[in-house]
Every structure is written in structure tokens, then in C-alpha cells.
């Protein structure tokens, strides 16, 4: 009996064998939950249909690279795999357990087929190849769906958490302001109120970064409200704030050309602040941080330069990814207050939302320079 026909005729014995096999596999003490059949029967039937469908050499090549197939059999297999993965997320399965399910299912089919002592057929090798391709396709689809669902759930939770933290934080800030009000406030009380207010500001920045992160990860993108902005005046205001907060560091600003355009002033301020904070964090203490803003015919280019250890070449491809640290010095002990590792990611999102770009160059001799380029107006759709 051909392998596909054997699977269709023996779905129940295969599932029974699979359950016995799966309960004895690693990892974890919770593998007894694999006795839940869920969509395993449909996956088996879809696998058999996929094995019996015509397949071109290109489709076979796609499967070997985890890209799945385009035939009706493959489509049904992908659908069953997605439902199975989503169900496993809801049941509390972790990803190694989902992978172990497929390993057990594959082993159970092959073991029972061999035990049935099928008559030798020249097509057995091809059948085994198609079977393994289909199981691999199903596993790839399940892992992708599982990961996407977990990521979406986590980011939704973070968005809700960040939003709900704003109300109690506002209450803390208002209470700190109230404590500092009046002419006869005790110096110790005033000092405590200032510390509370400063800590609340740090938390507010962290929550803002968290909400921006979850908004972009959930597909909403970073909202921008364009209006006429003088980027030079805005950059000057940000630099002045950083000079006041870091009196021991030299921060220079130079401008050239026309700095005016239609941008979201708050987002542009956020991007410049993040780039400056990054430069101060990673640059040599004795070296100046240089900010240069140049207006061009189509927009502006803003560069922030610092000396110090260069960013490793291996870190550059993921430098703007969320929660990724760009240098070996970027350990928890070196994080700036109010940072959760999203600064450069948000700069990239600000650039993208404005139709612009953000680039970086970093060498031991020349130092590190981030360059933000924004068009003067929104790109035409």
C-alpha cells in the first residue's frame, strides 16, 4: 500500500500511536497534554492529499526552503497547521512542545507503515520524500503562526499595560507638584517632591517609548501630524536642554541652508533627543558631541557625531531593531535613565513615518555618525 493511502486508511491507529509516543518524548513535564488530538487528524488527511497532488520541480524546491506549496493540497495543509498552532497557544503549549508533536507524528506514521510490511514499490522513496516535505511544510507553518500569535498577544498586553499606567503616573506627578506648592514647604519635603517628579518624568518617557513600540509592532505605524517647522530652532532648543542636563559635556550645533519644512515637531524633537542621548551615552566623556543640520533642495539632513569606541560591524544590521543594544558598553549598568532600548528604533520609525531615512557610519578613526534625512513635505501617494 502506498504511504498516502496507508495514512488515509489508518488515521485512528496513527493518532493512537502518536499519543503514546508523544507522552514519552522530551521536553518538559507537561507533555501529557499532547494526548489532546486537536487538529492532528486533519493534518494527517491534508498531508495525504498533498502527497497525492501534482508537484512541479519549482514547488518542490520551495518546500525544501520552507516556503510551502501553492496547490490545493498544500493550502489545506497550511490551513490545518495554522488552526493547530493557534489552538496550542490557547491551550498553553510552548513552542518546543509543538515541535515535539510533529516529531512524534512523523515517527508514528513511518513506524506503523513499516510495521505493516508494505510490498516493495519503486515509488516508496518518492513517497517518503513527499511525506517529509509535507510534514516540514506543516511544521514551518505552525511555528510561524504560533510565533505570530504569541508576539501579537505580548504586544497587545504591553500596549494595554502602557496605557493603563498613565493614570496612576499622572496621579503621582500631580501629588509631587502639590507637595512642592506653598511658601512654607519644608526643604526636605521640597527635595522629596522634586525627586518624585523627576522619577515620574523618567517613567513617562519609558511609557511613551513603550506605547510607540507597541503601536508600530501592532501595525498601526507611528502617527505624525505635519505642520510648518523650523528644524534649526527645534534642534537648538533640544541641544540647549541637553547642555543644561549635561554641563560637563561639550555639545556643538551648526546649521546651514533652509531648515524649514512640514514635519511633526514632537516626533522630530523625539528623534533628535534620542540621537543626542545615544551619542552622550556611548561617546567618550572628554569628546564633544557635534550636531549638524543642513537644508537641501528636497529636505534636511541632521547628523549627530560622537567619538569613542566604534559600533561592531556585526551589530550594524540590527542596530535599529527594537530592544537591541548596539555596543558592548550597552549593558544594564550603562543604560541611561528612562531608556528601555527603544531609542534608535523610534528614530527609525520617525524617519519612516516622514518618508525619510536614518543611516549610521562608525569607525575607530572617524567616530560614529548618525544621519537623519527627511523630505520637506509628505511624499505624494
mmCIF file of C-alpha atoms in Angstrom:
data_model
loop_
_atom_site.group_PDB
_atom_site.id
_atom_site.type_symbol
_atom_site.label_atom_id
_atom_site.label_comp_id
_atom_site.label_asym_id
_atom_site.label_seq_id
_atom_site.Cartn_x
_atom_site.Cartn_y
_atom_site.Cartn_z
ATOM 1 C CA UNK A 1 0.000 0.000 0.000
ATOM 2 C CA UNK A 2 1.295 3.424 -0.941
ATOM 3 C CA UNK A 3 2.171 5.650 2.016
ATOM 4 C CA UNK A 4 -0.544 8.257 1.297
ATOM 5 C CA UNK A 5 -3.199 5.538 1.057
ATOM 6 C CA UNK A 6 -1.897 3.975 4.285
ATOM 7 C CA UNK A 7 -2.256 7.299 6.120
ATOM 8 C CA UNK A 8 -5.876 7.793 4.970
ATOM 9 C CA UNK A 9 -6.820 4.223 5.911
ATOM 10 C CA UNK A 10 -5.126 4.321 9.321
ATOM 11 C CA UNK A 11 -5.707 7.786 10.763
ATOM 12 C CA UNK A 12 -7.049 6.479 14.080
ATOM 13 C CA UNK A 13 -4.276 3.901 14.696
ATOM 14 C CA UNK A 14 -1.673 6.524 13.787
ATOM 15 C CA UNK A 15 -3.168 9.022 16.234
ATOM 16 C CA UNK A 16 -3.255 6.390 18.996
ATOM 17 C CA UNK A 17 0.390 5.500 18.353
ATOM 18 C CA UNK A 18 1.277 9.176 18.170
ATOM 19 C CA UNK A 19 -0.256 9.865 21.573
ATOM 20 C CA UNK A 20 1.681 7.012 23.193
ATOM 21 C CA UNK A 21 4.921 8.116 21.543
ATOM 22 C CA UNK A 22 4.404 11.811 22.291
ATOM 23 C CA UNK A 23 3.808 11.286 26.003
ATOM 24 C CA UNK A 24 7.261 9.766 26.335
ATOM 25 C CA UNK A 25 9.142 12.485 24.478
ATOM 26 C CA UNK A 26 11.055 15.484 25.758
ATOM 27 C CA UNK A 27 10.949 18.326 26.627
ATOM 28 C CA UNK A 28 9.194 19.290 29.807
ATOM 29 C CA UNK A 29 6.980 17.649 32.397
ATOM 30 C CA UNK A 30 3.768 18.847 30.715
ATOM 31 C CA UNK A 31 3.973 16.626 27.639
ATOM 32 C CA UNK A 32 0.994 14.585 28.791
ATOM 33 C CA UNK A 33 -1.105 17.351 27.243
ATOM 34 C CA UNK A 34 -0.003 16.095 23.832
ATOM 35 C CA UNK A 35 -2.701 13.435 24.232
ATOM 36 C CA UNK A 36 -5.066 16.187 23.064
ATOM 37 C CA UNK A 37 -5.554 15.366 19.392
ATOM 38 C CA UNK A 38 -6.710 18.814 18.328
ATOM 39 C CA UNK A 39 -6.157 19.142 14.535
ATOM 40 C CA UNK A 40 -3.759 16.195 14.166
ATOM 41 C CA UNK A 41 -6.294 14.113 12.228
ATOM 42 C CA UNK A 42 -6.931 16.912 9.727
ATOM 43 C CA UNK A 43 -3.182 17.481 9.381
ATOM 44 C CA UNK A 44 -2.734 13.786 8.519
ATOM 45 C CA UNK A 45 -5.513 13.841 5.924
ATOM 46 C CA UNK A 46 -4.225 17.102 4.451
ATOM 47 C CA UNK A 47 -0.728 15.581 4.303
ATOM 48 C CA UNK A 48 -2.064 12.608 2.365
ATOM 49 C CA UNK A 49 -3.921 14.905 -0.058
ATOM 50 C CA UNK A 50 -0.793 16.996 -0.528
ATOM 51 C CA UNK A 51 1.269 13.879 -1.252
ATOM 52 C CA UNK A 52 -1.202 12.820 -3.921
ATOM 53 C CA UNK A 53 -1.311 16.200 -5.663
ATOM 54 C CA UNK A 54 0.867 17.094 -8.640
ATOM 55 C CA UNK A 55 4.037 18.983 -7.767
ATOM 56 C CA UNK A 56 6.441 20.806 -10.041
ATOM 57 C CA UNK A 57 10.184 20.929 -9.508
ATOM 58 C CA UNK A 58 9.850 24.589 -8.519
ATOM 59 C CA UNK A 59 7.220 23.776 -5.883
ATOM 60 C CA UNK A 60 9.418 21.011 -4.510
ATOM 61 C CA UNK A 61 12.324 23.464 -4.303
ATOM 62 C CA UNK A 62 10.102 25.976 -2.491
ATOM 63 C CA UNK A 63 9.116 23.351 0.062
ATOM 64 C CA UNK A 64 12.743 22.451 0.676
ATOM 65 C CA UNK A 65 13.316 26.102 1.663
ATOM 66 C CA UNK A 66 10.279 26.221 3.948
ATOM 67 C CA UNK A 67 8.166 28.265 1.520
ATOM 68 C CA UNK A 68 5.325 25.785 1.272
ATOM 69 C CA UNK A 69 3.354 24.880 -1.815
ATOM 70 C CA UNK A 70 0.618 26.514 -3.850
ATOM 71 C CA UNK A 71 -1.537 23.512 -4.743
ATOM 72 C CA UNK A 72 -4.932 22.771 -3.127
ATOM 73 C CA UNK A 73 -3.381 20.018 -1.006
ATOM 74 C CA UNK A 74 -0.757 22.374 0.353
ATOM 75 C CA UNK A 75 -3.349 25.083 1.012
ATOM 76 C CA UNK A 76 -5.436 22.696 3.129
ATOM 77 C CA UNK A 77 -2.313 21.567 4.960
ATOM 78 C CA UNK A 78 -1.360 25.148 5.759
ATOM 79 C CA UNK A 79 -4.881 25.908 6.989
ATOM 80 C CA UNK A 80 -4.912 22.926 9.351
ATOM 81 C CA UNK A 81 -1.444 23.813 10.619
ATOM 82 C CA UNK A 82 -2.450 27.406 11.374
ATOM 83 C CA UNK A 83 -5.530 26.287 13.309
ATOM 84 C CA UNK A 84 -3.464 23.723 15.205
ATOM 85 C CA UNK A 85 -0.838 26.301 16.209
ATOM 86 C CA UNK A 86 -3.424 28.879 17.307
ATOM 87 C CA UNK A 87 -5.204 26.229 19.368
ATOM 88 C CA UNK A 88 -1.939 25.223 21.031
ATOM 89 C CA UNK A 89 -1.230 28.830 22.018
ATOM 90 C CA UNK A 90 -4.650 28.995 23.637
ATOM 91 C CA UNK A 91 -4.033 25.704 25.471
ATOM 92 C CA UNK A 92 -0.759 26.952 26.943
ATOM 93 C CA UNK A 93 1.641 24.792 24.911
ATOM 94 C CA UNK A 94 5.150 26.159 24.494
ATOM 95 C CA UNK A 95 6.971 26.082 21.165
ATOM 96 C CA UNK A 96 9.259 23.079 21.932
ATOM 97 C CA UNK A 97 6.143 21.049 22.721
ATOM 98 C CA UNK A 98 4.551 21.981 19.396
ATOM 99 C CA UNK A 99 7.729 20.945 17.560
ATOM 100 C CA UNK A 100 7.803 17.683 19.544
ATOM 101 C CA UNK A 101 4.254 16.957 18.392
ATOM 102 C CA UNK A 102 5.345 16.981 14.778
ATOM 103 C CA UNK A 103 8.398 14.888 15.522
ATOM 104 C CA UNK A 104 6.161 12.318 17.214
ATOM 105 C CA UNK A 105 3.598 12.388 14.404
ATOM 106 C CA UNK A 106 6.277 11.840 11.755
ATOM 107 C CA UNK A 107 7.812 8.940 13.709
ATOM 108 C CA UNK A 108 4.428 7.306 14.343
ATOM 109 C CA UNK A 109 3.449 7.292 10.659
ATOM 110 C CA UNK A 110 6.761 5.826 9.498
ATOM 111 C CA UNK A 111 6.857 3.234 12.289
ATOM 112 C CA UNK A 112 3.345 1.935 11.629
ATOM 113 C CA UNK A 113 3.803 1.942 7.858
ATOM 114 C CA UNK A 114 6.960 -0.140 8.157
ATOM 115 C CA UNK A 115 5.250 -2.460 10.671
ATOM 116 C CA UNK A 116 2.502 -3.125 8.113
ATOM 117 C CA UNK A 117 5.194 -4.634 5.840
ATOM 118 C CA UNK A 118 4.029 -2.998 2.607
ATOM 119 C CA UNK A 119 5.007 -4.611 -0.654
ATOM 120 C CA UNK A 120 8.127 -3.058 -2.120
ATOM 121 C CA UNK A 121 7.380 -0.332 -4.629
ATOM 122 C CA UNK A 122 9.768 1.728 -6.739
ATOM 123 C CA UNK A 123 7.859 4.826 -5.622
ATOM 124 C CA UNK A 124 8.450 4.290 -1.882
ATOM 125 C CA UNK A 125 11.414 6.670 -1.742
ATOM 126 C CA UNK A 126 9.472 9.367 -3.581
ATOM 127 C CA UNK A 127 6.511 8.845 -1.224
ATOM 128 C CA UNK A 128 8.730 9.208 1.832
ATOM 129 C CA UNK A 129 10.243 12.366 0.370
ATOM 130 C CA UNK A 130 6.801 13.876 -0.279
ATOM 131 C CA UNK A 131 5.663 12.882 3.225
ATOM 132 C CA UNK A 132 8.645 14.544 4.880
ATOM 133 C CA UNK A 133 8.205 17.652 2.711
ATOM 134 C CA UNK A 134 4.563 17.929 3.759
ATOM 135 C CA UNK A 135 5.309 17.447 7.458
ATOM 136 C CA UNK A 136 8.118 20.020 7.241
ATOM 137 C CA UNK A 137 5.767 22.451 5.494
ATOM 138 C CA UNK A 138 3.127 21.919 8.178
ATOM 139 C CA UNK A 139 5.684 22.368 10.964
ATOM 140 C CA UNK A 140 7.035 25.574 9.406
ATOM 141 C CA UNK A 141 3.520 26.983 9.064
ATOM 142 C CA UNK A 142 2.638 26.003 12.637
ATOM 143 C CA UNK A 143 5.788 27.546 14.112
ATOM 144 C CA UNK A 144 5.252 30.775 12.158
ATOM 145 C CA UNK A 145 1.599 31.022 13.217
ATOM 146 C CA UNK A 146 2.433 30.182 16.830
ATOM 147 C CA UNK A 147 5.152 32.836 16.965
ATOM 148 C CA UNK A 148 2.973 35.489 15.336
ATOM 149 C CA UNK A 149 0.118 34.830 17.746
ATOM 150 C CA UNK A 150 2.410 34.938 20.796
ATOM 151 C CA UNK A 151 4.082 38.142 19.555
ATOM 152 C CA UNK A 152 0.722 39.780 18.905
ATOM 153 C CA UNK A 153 -0.582 38.790 22.340
ATOM 154 C CA UNK A 154 2.550 40.084 24.059
ATOM 155 C CA UNK A 155 2.496 43.394 22.211
ATOM 156 C CA UNK A 156 -1.220 43.855 22.894
ATOM 157 C CA UNK A 157 -0.538 43.263 26.580
ATOM 158 C CA UNK A 158 2.292 45.817 26.536
ATOM 159 C CA UNK A 159 0.049 48.365 24.838
ATOM 160 C CA UNK A 160 -2.678 47.889 27.436
ATOM 161 C CA UNK A 161 -0.148 47.994 30.259
ATOM 162 C CA UNK A 162 1.480 51.184 28.982
ATOM 163 C CA UNK A 163 -1.885 52.868 28.509
ATOM 164 C CA UNK A 164 -3.196 51.870 31.945
ATOM 165 C CA UNK A 165 -0.008 53.011 33.690
ATOM 166 C CA UNK A 166 -0.574 56.593 32.584
ATOM 167 C CA UNK A 167 -3.404 57.317 35.031
ATOM 168 C CA UNK A 168 -1.581 56.315 38.245
ATOM 169 C CA UNK A 169 1.569 58.004 36.964
ATOM 170 C CA UNK A 170 -0.345 61.234 36.381
ATOM 171 C CA UNK A 171 -1.621 60.986 39.954
ATOM 172 C CA UNK A 172 1.956 60.637 41.212
ATOM 173 C CA UNK A 173 3.089 63.659 39.191
ATOM 174 C CA UNK A 174 0.207 65.825 40.392
ATOM 175 C CA UNK A 175 0.842 64.799 44.002
ATOM 176 C CA UNK A 176 4.509 65.746 43.655
ATOM 177 C CA UNK A 177 3.510 69.171 42.311
ATOM 178 C CA UNK A 178 1.088 69.627 45.204
ATOM 179 C CA UNK A 179 3.776 68.735 47.751
ATOM 180 C CA UNK A 180 6.043 71.440 46.336
ATOM 181 C CA UNK A 181 3.326 74.108 46.388
ATOM 182 C CA UNK A 182 3.326 76.817 49.032
ATOM 183 C CA UNK A 183 5.722 79.203 50.741
ATOM 184 C CA UNK A 184 6.304 77.240 53.933
ATOM 185 C CA UNK A 185 7.237 73.876 52.417
ATOM 186 C CA UNK A 186 9.915 72.113 54.444
ATOM 187 C CA UNK A 187 13.202 71.783 52.485
ATOM 188 C CA UNK A 188 13.211 68.006 52.893
ATOM 189 C CA UNK A 189 9.641 67.808 51.611
ATOM 190 C CA UNK A 190 10.532 70.007 48.641
ATOM 191 C CA UNK A 191 13.561 67.836 47.860
ATOM 192 C CA UNK A 192 11.448 64.675 48.054
ATOM 193 C CA UNK A 193 8.799 66.217 45.777
ATOM 194 C CA UNK A 194 11.447 67.084 43.192
ATOM 195 C CA UNK A 195 12.827 63.549 43.262
ATOM 196 C CA UNK A 196 9.327 62.133 42.817
ATOM 197 C CA UNK A 197 8.653 64.484 39.912
ATOM 198 C CA UNK A 198 11.975 63.588 38.265
ATOM 199 C CA UNK A 199 11.294 59.856 38.626
ATOM 200 C CA UNK A 200 7.785 60.340 37.225
ATOM 201 C CA UNK A 201 9.226 62.120 34.183
ATOM 202 C CA UNK A 202 11.585 59.202 33.589
ATOM 203 C CA UNK A 203 8.698 56.736 33.830
ATOM 204 C CA UNK A 204 6.593 58.874 31.492
ATOM 205 C CA UNK A 205 9.325 58.733 28.825
ATOM 206 C CA UNK A 206 9.581 54.973 29.223
ATOM 207 C CA UNK A 207 5.816 54.550 28.891
ATOM 208 C CA UNK A 208 5.801 56.812 25.829
ATOM 209 C CA UNK A 209 8.524 54.707 24.208
ATOM 210 C CA UNK A 210 6.638 51.524 25.101
ATOM 211 C CA UNK A 211 3.399 52.796 23.569
ATOM 212 C CA UNK A 212 5.211 53.904 20.405
ATOM 213 C CA UNK A 213 6.826 50.477 20.173
ATOM 214 C CA UNK A 214 3.588 48.537 20.561
ATOM 215 C CA UNK A 215 1.759 50.859 18.161
ATOM 216 C CA UNK A 216 4.288 50.169 15.403
ATOM 217 C CA UNK A 217 4.555 46.446 16.163
ATOM 218 C CA UNK A 218 0.786 46.028 16.012
ATOM 219 C CA UNK A 219 0.761 47.501 12.529
ATOM 220 C CA UNK A 220 -0.673 50.941 13.262
ATOM 221 C CA UNK A 221 2.546 52.745 12.420
ATOM 222 C CA UNK A 222 3.825 55.857 14.138
ATOM 223 C CA UNK A 223 1.254 58.673 13.751
ATOM 224 C CA UNK A 224 2.599 62.034 12.571
ATOM 225 C CA UNK A 225 0.843 65.388 12.359
ATOM 226 C CA UNK A 226 2.654 67.590 9.859
ATOM 227 C CA UNK A 227 2.851 71.335 10.290
ATOM 228 C CA UNK A 228 5.387 74.027 9.320
ATOM 229 C CA UNK A 229 8.513 73.582 11.456
ATOM 230 C CA UNK A 230 11.830 75.414 11.708
ATOM 231 C CA UNK A 231 14.104 72.431 12.289
ATOM 232 C CA UNK A 232 17.070 74.646 13.233
ATOM 233 C CA UNK A 233 15.124 76.341 16.047
ATOM 234 C CA UNK A 234 13.839 72.984 17.238
ATOM 235 C CA UNK A 235 17.327 71.423 17.184
ATOM 236 C CA UNK A 236 18.689 74.449 19.051
ATOM 237 C CA UNK A 237 16.063 74.039 21.778
ATOM 238 C CA UNK A 238 16.860 70.329 22.178
ATOM 239 C CA UNK A 239 20.600 70.986 22.303
ATOM 240 C CA UNK A 240 20.092 73.696 24.946
ATOM 241 C CA UNK A 241 18.124 71.240 27.084
ATOM 242 C CA UNK A 242 20.890 68.645 26.840
ATOM 243 C CA UNK A 243 23.570 71.225 27.629
ATOM 244 C CA UNK A 244 21.677 72.141 30.793
ATOM 245 C CA UNK A 245 21.328 68.483 31.750
ATOM 246 C CA UNK A 246 24.952 67.600 30.910
ATOM 247 C CA UNK A 247 27.028 70.657 31.886
ATOM 248 C CA UNK A 248 30.219 68.577 31.847
ATOM 249 C CA UNK A 249 29.817 67.603 28.157
ATOM 250 C CA UNK A 250 30.544 69.727 25.099
ATOM 251 C CA UNK A 251 27.660 69.756 22.613
ATOM 252 C CA UNK A 252 28.000 71.830 19.446
ATOM 253 C CA UNK A 253 25.367 72.756 16.874
ATOM 254 C CA UNK A 254 25.929 74.071 13.352
ATOM 255 C CA UNK A 255 23.330 74.796 10.707
ATOM 256 C CA UNK A 256 23.304 75.550 7.007
ATOM 257 C CA UNK A 257 20.734 76.061 4.286
ATOM 258 C CA UNK A 258 16.955 76.297 4.635
ATOM 259 C CA UNK A 259 15.779 74.390 7.751
ATOM 260 C CA UNK A 260 12.045 74.808 7.166
ATOM 261 C CA UNK A 261 9.582 72.117 6.175
ATOM 262 C CA UNK A 262 6.400 70.255 7.090
ATOM 263 C CA UNK A 263 7.115 67.753 9.860
ATOM 264 C CA UNK A 264 5.679 66.581 13.139
ATOM 265 C CA UNK A 265 7.530 68.826 15.607
ATOM 266 C CA UNK A 266 7.063 66.486 18.584
ATOM 267 C CA UNK A 267 8.297 63.457 16.635
ATOM 268 C CA UNK A 268 11.243 65.375 15.212
ATOM 269 C CA UNK A 269 12.160 66.547 18.715
ATOM 270 C CA UNK A 270 11.884 62.939 19.901
ATOM 271 C CA UNK A 271 14.240 61.732 17.173
ATOM 272 C CA UNK A 272 16.852 64.429 17.828
ATOM 273 C CA UNK A 273 16.663 63.799 21.586
ATOM 274 C CA UNK A 274 17.151 60.059 21.123
ATOM 275 C CA UNK A 275 20.147 60.565 18.839
ATOM 276 C CA UNK A 276 21.734 63.037 21.266
ATOM 277 C CA UNK A 277 21.117 60.765 24.238
ATOM 278 C CA UNK A 278 22.664 57.865 22.335
ATOM 279 C CA UNK A 279 25.738 59.935 21.441
ATOM 280 C CA UNK A 280 26.236 61.114 25.030
ATOM 281 C CA UNK A 281 25.799 57.588 26.333
ATOM 282 C CA UNK A 282 28.320 55.969 24.005
ATOM 283 C CA UNK A 283 30.746 58.770 23.206
ATOM 284 C CA UNK A 284 33.973 59.414 25.104
ATOM 285 C CA UNK A 285 33.389 61.608 28.147
ATOM 286 C CA UNK A 286 36.003 64.113 27.023
ATOM 287 C CA UNK A 287 34.887 64.308 23.392
ATOM 288 C CA UNK A 288 32.364 66.775 22.018
ATOM 289 C CA UNK A 289 29.080 65.687 20.513
ATOM 290 C CA UNK A 290 28.567 67.528 17.229
ATOM 291 C CA UNK A 291 25.128 68.152 15.746
ATOM 292 C CA UNK A 292 24.899 69.492 12.204
ATOM 293 C CA UNK A 293 21.693 70.425 10.400
ATOM 294 C CA UNK A 294 21.816 71.112 6.659
ATOM 295 C CA UNK A 295 18.900 72.177 4.496
ATOM 296 C CA UNK A 296 18.955 70.879 0.933
ATOM 297 C CA UNK A 297 16.709 71.323 -2.050
ATOM 298 C CA UNK A 298 14.480 68.395 -1.118
ATOM 299 C CA UNK A 299 14.635 68.404 2.661
ATOM 300 C CA UNK A 300 17.015 68.373 5.600
ATOM 301 C CA UNK A 301 19.842 66.204 6.809
ATOM 302 C CA UNK A 302 20.638 66.099 10.514
ATOM 303 C CA UNK A 303 23.815 64.375 11.680
ATOM 304 C CA UNK A 304 24.898 63.592 15.247
ATOM 305 C CA UNK A 305 28.550 62.655 15.713
ATOM 306 C CA UNK A 306 30.447 61.306 18.701
ATOM 307 C CA UNK A 307 33.871 59.833 19.284
ATOM 308 C CA UNK A 308 34.601 56.716 21.259
ATOM 309 C CA UNK A 309 34.548 53.016 20.607
ATOM 310 C CA UNK A 310 33.093 52.173 17.198
ATOM 311 C CA UNK A 311 29.970 50.096 16.826
ATOM 312 C CA UNK A 312 30.949 46.498 15.938
ATOM 313 C CA UNK A 313 30.311 45.718 12.280
ATOM 314 C CA UNK A 314 28.279 42.673 13.325
ATOM 315 C CA UNK A 315 25.867 44.928 15.256
ATOM 316 C CA UNK A 316 25.147 47.384 12.437
ATOM 317 C CA UNK A 317 22.489 45.303 10.590
ATOM 318 C CA UNK A 318 20.281 45.114 13.717
ATOM 319 C CA UNK A 319 21.191 48.417 15.328
ATOM 320 C CA UNK A 320 17.760 49.982 14.737
ATOM 321 C CA UNK A 321 15.800 46.896 15.763
ATOM 322 C CA UNK A 322 13.795 47.168 18.990
ATOM 323 C CA UNK A 323 15.403 46.105 22.264
ATOM 324 C CA UNK A 324 18.798 45.564 20.606
ATOM 325 C CA UNK A 325 21.930 47.046 22.125
ATOM 326 C CA UNK A 326 24.477 48.331 19.673
ATOM 327 C CA UNK A 327 27.749 48.182 21.573
ATOM 328 C CA UNK A 328 29.433 46.061 24.189
ATOM 329 C CA UNK A 329 29.252 49.055 26.522
ATOM 330 C CA UNK A 330 25.458 48.948 26.270
ATOM 331 C CA UNK A 331 24.951 46.797 29.329
ATOM 332 C CA UNK A 332 22.313 47.412 32.030
ATOM 333 C CA UNK A 333 24.938 49.294 34.049
ATOM 334 C CA UNK A 334 25.412 51.782 31.173
ATOM 335 C CA UNK A 335 21.787 52.389 30.269
ATOM 336 C CA UNK A 336 20.662 55.970 30.629
ATOM 337 C CA UNK A 337 17.713 56.682 32.935
ATOM 338 C CA UNK A 338 14.407 56.335 31.124
ATOM 339 C CA UNK A 339 15.796 54.043 28.420
ATOM 340 C CA UNK A 340 14.378 50.609 27.652
ATOM 341 C CA UNK A 341 16.391 50.049 24.487
ATOM 342 C CA UNK A 342 13.950 51.598 22.022
ATOM 343 C CA UNK A 343 15.637 54.932 21.258
ATOM 344 C CA UNK A 344 17.171 54.130 17.878
ATOM 345 C CA UNK A 345 14.175 52.015 16.884
ATOM 346 C CA UNK A 346 11.878 55.002 17.437
ATOM 347 C CA UNK A 347 14.244 57.241 15.448
ATOM 348 C CA UNK A 348 13.903 54.825 12.530
ATOM 349 C CA UNK A 349 10.113 54.811 12.881
ATOM 350 C CA UNK A 350 10.029 58.628 12.936
ATOM 351 C CA UNK A 351 12.123 58.676 9.756
ATOM 352 C CA UNK A 352 9.885 56.078 8.083
ATOM 353 C CA UNK A 353 6.687 57.903 9.064
ATOM 354 C CA UNK A 354 8.043 61.057 7.382
ATOM 355 C CA UNK A 355 9.229 59.218 4.272
ATOM 356 C CA UNK A 356 12.874 59.688 5.299
ATOM 357 C CA UNK A 357 15.879 57.578 6.231
ATOM 358 C CA UNK A 358 18.317 57.054 9.085
ATOM 359 C CA UNK A 359 21.867 55.796 8.487
ATOM 360 C CA UNK A 360 24.991 55.264 10.567
ATOM 361 C CA UNK A 361 28.717 55.085 9.934
ATOM 362 C CA UNK A 362 31.160 54.063 12.647
ATOM 363 C CA UNK A 363 34.935 53.617 12.586
ATOM 364 C CA UNK A 364 37.695 53.839 15.170
ATOM 365 C CA UNK A 365 39.307 56.791 13.382
ATOM 366 C CA UNK A 366 36.283 58.853 12.356
ATOM 367 C CA UNK A 367 33.932 58.033 15.236
ATOM 368 C CA UNK A 368 30.211 57.365 14.950
ATOM 369 C CA UNK A 369 27.775 59.486 12.947
ATOM 370 C CA UNK A 370 24.012 59.012 12.687
ATOM 371 C CA UNK A 371 22.376 60.866 9.796
ATOM 372 C CA UNK A 372 18.642 61.524 9.681
ATOM 373 C CA UNK A 373 17.283 62.687 6.309
ATOM 374 C CA UNK A 374 13.717 63.933 5.947
ATOM 375 C CA UNK A 375 11.927 65.308 2.860
ATOM 376 C CA UNK A 376 10.433 68.774 3.251
ATOM 377 C CA UNK A 377 6.901 67.618 2.594
ATOM 378 C CA UNK A 378 4.927 64.398 2.678
ATOM 379 C CA UNK A 379 5.714 62.165 -0.309
ATOM 380 C CA UNK A 380 2.926 62.016 -2.853
ATOM 381 C CA UNK A 381 0.902 58.807 -2.780
#
